[in-house]
Amino acid sequence: MKLSKTLFLVFLLAGLLTYYFWTGKSSQNAGAGPASVKLLSLAPGNFITALEIENEISKERMTLVREEGGWRLESPVNDPAENFLVEGMASALTMSQTARRFTVEDEQWKEFGFDEARFRIGIETKDLPQRRTLLLGGVSPVSRMVYARWEG
């Protein structure tokens, strides 16, 4: 795998882990506030089978698919992927919790950075092979968290 693709995966993993630990810390500090909800809740035995990560700024796209021997990078090249990095991203997605949930009118999504989402993460699971897309928007000005929402 090219160094630039490996670094891209490392930085994305670091971002997701930062999001996970920051929201975990924030929810612990919140005390008796509303219960946190997992960003991606999977039933026991269900797991992520494919990830498609698109950087909306650079227009780079990476597709990763789980096979019996581990993860495979299918796009932009077809090559074995670094299993440790991809499993870390998958774990960060399934362990991350939302800090706060709210409803927004369609025209207001722009305020949260979703008019030009930084990343689009397509996710397929064993039990739900239809791709769902998670959008990562802007950074919250008061809590240094990233706005995230499911497309649709």
mmCIF file of N, CA, C and O in Angstrom, residues 19 39 98 100-110 112-117 119-121 123 132-138 146-152:
data_model
loop_
_atom_site.group_PDB
_atom_site.id
_atom_site.type_symbol
_atom_site.label_atom_id
_atom_site.label_comp_id
_atom_site.label_asym_id
_atom_site.label_seq_id
_atom_site.Cartn_x
_atom_site.Cartn_y
_atom_site.Cartn_z
ATOM 1 N N TYR A 19 -12.523 11.205 18.287
ATOM 2 C CA TYR A 19 -13.965 11.429 18.428
ATOM 3 C C TYR A 19 -14.539 10.486 19.480
ATOM 4 O O TYR A 19 -15.296 10.904 20.351
ATOM 5 N N LEU A 39 -23.059 5.449 17.840
ATOM 6 C CA LEU A 39 -23.113 5.966 16.484
ATOM 7 C C LEU A 39 -23.521 4.867 15.506
ATOM 8 O O LEU A 39 -24.341 5.080 14.626
ATOM 9 N N THR A 98 -22.815 9.074 20.415
ATOM 10 C CA THR A 98 -23.241 10.434 20.132
ATOM 11 C C THR A 98 -23.249 11.218 21.439
ATOM 12 O O THR A 98 -23.617 10.694 22.488
ATOM 13 N N ARG A 100 -24.838 14.235 21.620
ATOM 14 C CA ARG A 100 -26.145 14.881 21.680
ATOM 15 C C ARG A 100 -26.857 14.620 20.367
ATOM 16 O O ARG A 100 -26.257 14.639 19.307
ATOM 17 N N ARG A 101 -28.148 14.401 20.436
ATOM 18 C CA ARG A 101 -28.959 14.199 19.246
ATOM 19 C C ARG A 101 -29.959 15.332 19.140
ATOM 20 O O ARG A 101 -30.518 15.752 20.145
ATOM 21 N N PHE A 102 -30.173 15.826 17.936
ATOM 22 C CA PHE A 102 -31.162 16.869 17.732
ATOM 23 C C PHE A 102 -31.671 16.799 16.308
ATOM 24 O O PHE A 102 -31.038 16.222 15.435
ATOM 25 N N THR A 103 -32.828 17.371 16.097
ATOM 26 C CA THR A 103 -33.411 17.404 14.761
ATOM 27 C C THR A 103 -33.174 18.782 14.145
ATOM 28 O O THR A 103 -33.165 19.789 14.842
ATOM 29 N N VAL A 104 -32.994 18.767 12.836
ATOM 30 C CA VAL A 104 -32.681 19.984 12.100
ATOM 31 C C VAL A 104 -33.504 19.987 10.825
ATOM 32 O O VAL A 104 -33.674 18.951 10.185
ATOM 33 N N GLU A 105 -33.993 21.145 10.457
ATOM 34 C CA GLU A 105 -34.683 21.283 9.177
ATOM 35 C C GLU A 105 -33.659 21.129 8.056
ATOM 36 O O GLU A 105 -32.480 21.448 8.226
ATOM 37 N N ASP A 106 -34.103 20.652 6.897
ATOM 38 C CA ASP A 106 -33.196 20.381 5.781
ATOM 39 C C ASP A 106 -32.298 21.552 5.420
ATOM 40 O O ASP A 106 -31.111 21.381 5.170
ATOM 41 N N GLU A 107 -32.848 22.745 5.407
ATOM 42 C CA GLU A 107 -32.061 23.905 4.995
ATOM 43 C C GLU A 107 -31.038 24.324 6.050
ATOM 44 O O GLU A 107 -30.160 25.134 5.779
ATOM 45 N N GLN A 108 -31.114 23.801 7.268
ATOM 46 C CA GLN A 108 -30.194 24.191 8.338
ATOM 47 C C GLN A 108 -28.959 23.298 8.426
ATOM 48 O O GLN A 108 -28.047 23.598 9.188
ATOM 49 N N TRP A 109 -28.884 22.217 7.654
ATOM 50 C CA TRP A 109 -27.726 21.323 7.736
ATOM 51 C C TRP A 109 -26.430 22.054 7.395
ATOM 52 O O TRP A 109 -25.358 21.688 7.860
ATOM 53 N N LYS A 110 -26.538 23.094 6.575
ATOM 54 C CA LYS A 110 -25.363 23.865 6.170
ATOM 55 C C LYS A 110 -24.637 24.444 7.381
ATOM 56 O O LYS A 110 -23.411 24.527 7.400
ATOM 57 N N PHE A 112 -24.027 23.171 10.094
ATOM 58 C CA PHE A 112 -23.229 22.151 10.777
ATOM 59 C C PHE A 112 -22.154 21.555 9.867
ATOM 60 O O PHE A 112 -21.542 20.557 10.192
ATOM 61 N N GLY A 113 -21.942 22.191 8.712
ATOM 62 C CA GLY A 113 -20.875 21.757 7.813
ATOM 63 C C GLY A 113 -21.238 20.620 6.894
ATOM 64 O O GLY A 113 -20.361 20.010 6.286
ATOM 65 N N PHE A 114 -22.533 20.320 6.755
ATOM 66 C CA PHE A 114 -22.914 19.192 5.911
ATOM 67 C C PHE A 114 -23.123 19.584 4.451
ATOM 68 O O PHE A 114 -23.298 18.717 3.602
ATOM 69 N N ASP A 115 -23.087 20.885 4.146
ATOM 70 C CA ASP A 115 -23.168 21.284 2.743
ATOM 71 C C ASP A 115 -21.897 20.869 2.010
ATOM 72 O O ASP A 115 -21.915 20.576 0.826
ATOM 73 N N GLU A 116 -20.788 20.815 2.730
ATOM 74 C CA GLU A 116 -19.517 20.348 2.197
ATOM 75 C C GLU A 116 -18.901 19.397 3.217
ATOM 76 O O GLU A 116 -17.877 19.692 3.825
ATOM 77 N N ALA A 117 -19.543 18.247 3.419
ATOM 78 C CA ALA A 117 -19.070 17.276 4.403
ATOM 79 C C ALA A 117 -17.619 16.899 4.113
ATOM 80 O O ALA A 117 -17.236 16.719 2.957
ATOM 81 N N PHE A 119 -15.932 14.124 5.138
ATOM 82 C CA PHE A 119 -15.815 12.714 4.787
ATOM 83 C C PHE A 119 -17.193 12.097 4.659
ATOM 84 O O PHE A 119 -18.126 12.477 5.365
ATOM 85 N N ARG A 120 -17.285 11.142 3.773
ATOM 86 C CA ARG A 120 -18.468 10.291 3.622
ATOM 87 C C ARG A 120 -17.967 8.876 3.862
ATOM 88 O O ARG A 120 -17.025 8.431 3.206
ATOM 89 N N ILE A 121 -18.571 8.177 4.809
ATOM 90 C CA ILE A 121 -18.144 6.816 5.132
ATOM 91 C C ILE A 121 -19.308 5.879 4.844
ATOM 92 O O ILE A 121 -20.310 5.885 5.562
ATOM 93 N N ILE A 123 -20.950 2.269 4.830
ATOM 94 C CA ILE A 123 -20.783 1.109 5.703
ATOM 95 C C ILE A 123 -21.757 0.019 5.290
ATOM 96 O O ILE A 123 -22.947 0.279 5.133
ATOM 97 N N ARG A 132 -25.051 2.076 3.959
ATOM 98 C CA ARG A 132 -25.504 3.281 4.655
ATOM 99 C C ARG A 132 -24.326 4.243 4.684
ATOM 100 O O ARG A 132 -23.187 3.814 4.791
ATOM 101 N N THR A 133 -24.609 5.530 4.622
ATOM 102 C CA THR A 133 -23.521 6.512 4.553
ATOM 103 C C THR A 133 -23.568 7.452 5.741
ATOM 104 O O THR A 133 -24.588 8.059 6.033
ATOM 105 N N LEU A 134 -22.436 7.558 6.413
ATOM 106 C CA LEU A 134 -22.257 8.470 7.528
ATOM 107 C C LEU A 134 -21.511 9.692 7.008
ATOM 108 O O LEU A 134 -20.457 9.567 6.379
ATOM 109 N N LEU A 135 -22.065 10.866 7.248
ATOM 110 C CA LEU A 135 -21.434 12.116 6.827
ATOM 111 C C LEU A 135 -20.757 12.754 8.030
ATOM 112 O O LEU A 135 -21.353 12.836 9.113
ATOM 113 N N LEU A 136 -19.530 13.197 7.853
ATOM 114 C CA LEU A 136 -18.825 13.938 8.899
ATOM 115 C C LEU A 136 -18.760 15.387 8.445
ATOM 116 O O LEU A 136 -18.166 15.703 7.419
ATOM 117 N N GLY A 137 -19.387 16.258 9.215
ATOM 118 C CA GLY A 137 -19.478 17.673 8.861
ATOM 119 C C GLY A 137 -18.421 18.502 9.542
ATOM 120 O O GLY A 137 -17.276 18.080 9.718
ATOM 121 N N GLY A 138 -18.821 19.691 9.989
ATOM 122 C CA GLY A 138 -17.892 20.625 10.606
ATOM 123 C C GLY A 138 -17.576 20.282 12.055
ATOM 124 O O GLY A 138 -18.184 19.398 12.663
ATOM 125 N N VAL A 146 -16.930 16.604 16.270
ATOM 126 C CA VAL A 146 -17.314 16.678 14.864
ATOM 127 C C VAL A 146 -18.790 16.337 14.739
ATOM 128 O O VAL A 146 -19.269 15.392 15.371
ATOM 129 N N TYR A 147 -19.509 17.103 13.926
ATOM 130 C CA TYR A 147 -20.901 16.783 13.660
ATOM 131 C C TYR A 147 -20.949 15.584 12.712
ATOM 132 O O TYR A 147 -20.203 15.529 11.730
ATOM 133 N N ALA A 148 -21.808 14.637 13.020
ATOM 134 C CA ALA A 148 -21.968 13.441 12.182
ATOM 135 C C ALA A 148 -23.457 13.166 12.033
ATOM 136 O O ALA A 148 -24.234 13.387 12.960
ATOM 137 N N ARG A 149 -23.831 12.705 10.850
ATOM 138 C CA ARG A 149 -25.224 12.314 10.645
ATOM 139 C C ARG A 149 -25.281 11.247 9.561
ATOM 140 O O ARG A 149 -24.412 11.170 8.693
ATOM 141 N N TRP A 150 -26.318 10.432 9.661
ATOM 142 C CA TRP A 150 -26.550 9.419 8.641
ATOM 143 C C TRP A 150 -27.272 10.071 7.474
ATOM 144 O O TRP A 150 -28.207 10.823 7.666
ATOM 145 N N GLU A 151 -26.815 9.780 6.279
ATOM 146 C CA GLU A 151 -27.417 10.345 5.081
ATOM 147 C C GLU A 151 -28.830 9.776 4.891
ATOM 148 O O GLU A 151 -29.077 8.610 5.119
ATOM 149 N N GLY A 152 -29.707 10.641 4.446
ATOM 150 C CA GLY A 152 -31.064 10.182 4.148
ATOM 151 C C GLY A 152 -32.083 10.590 5.162
ATOM 152 O O GLY A 152 -31.917 11.297 6.073
#
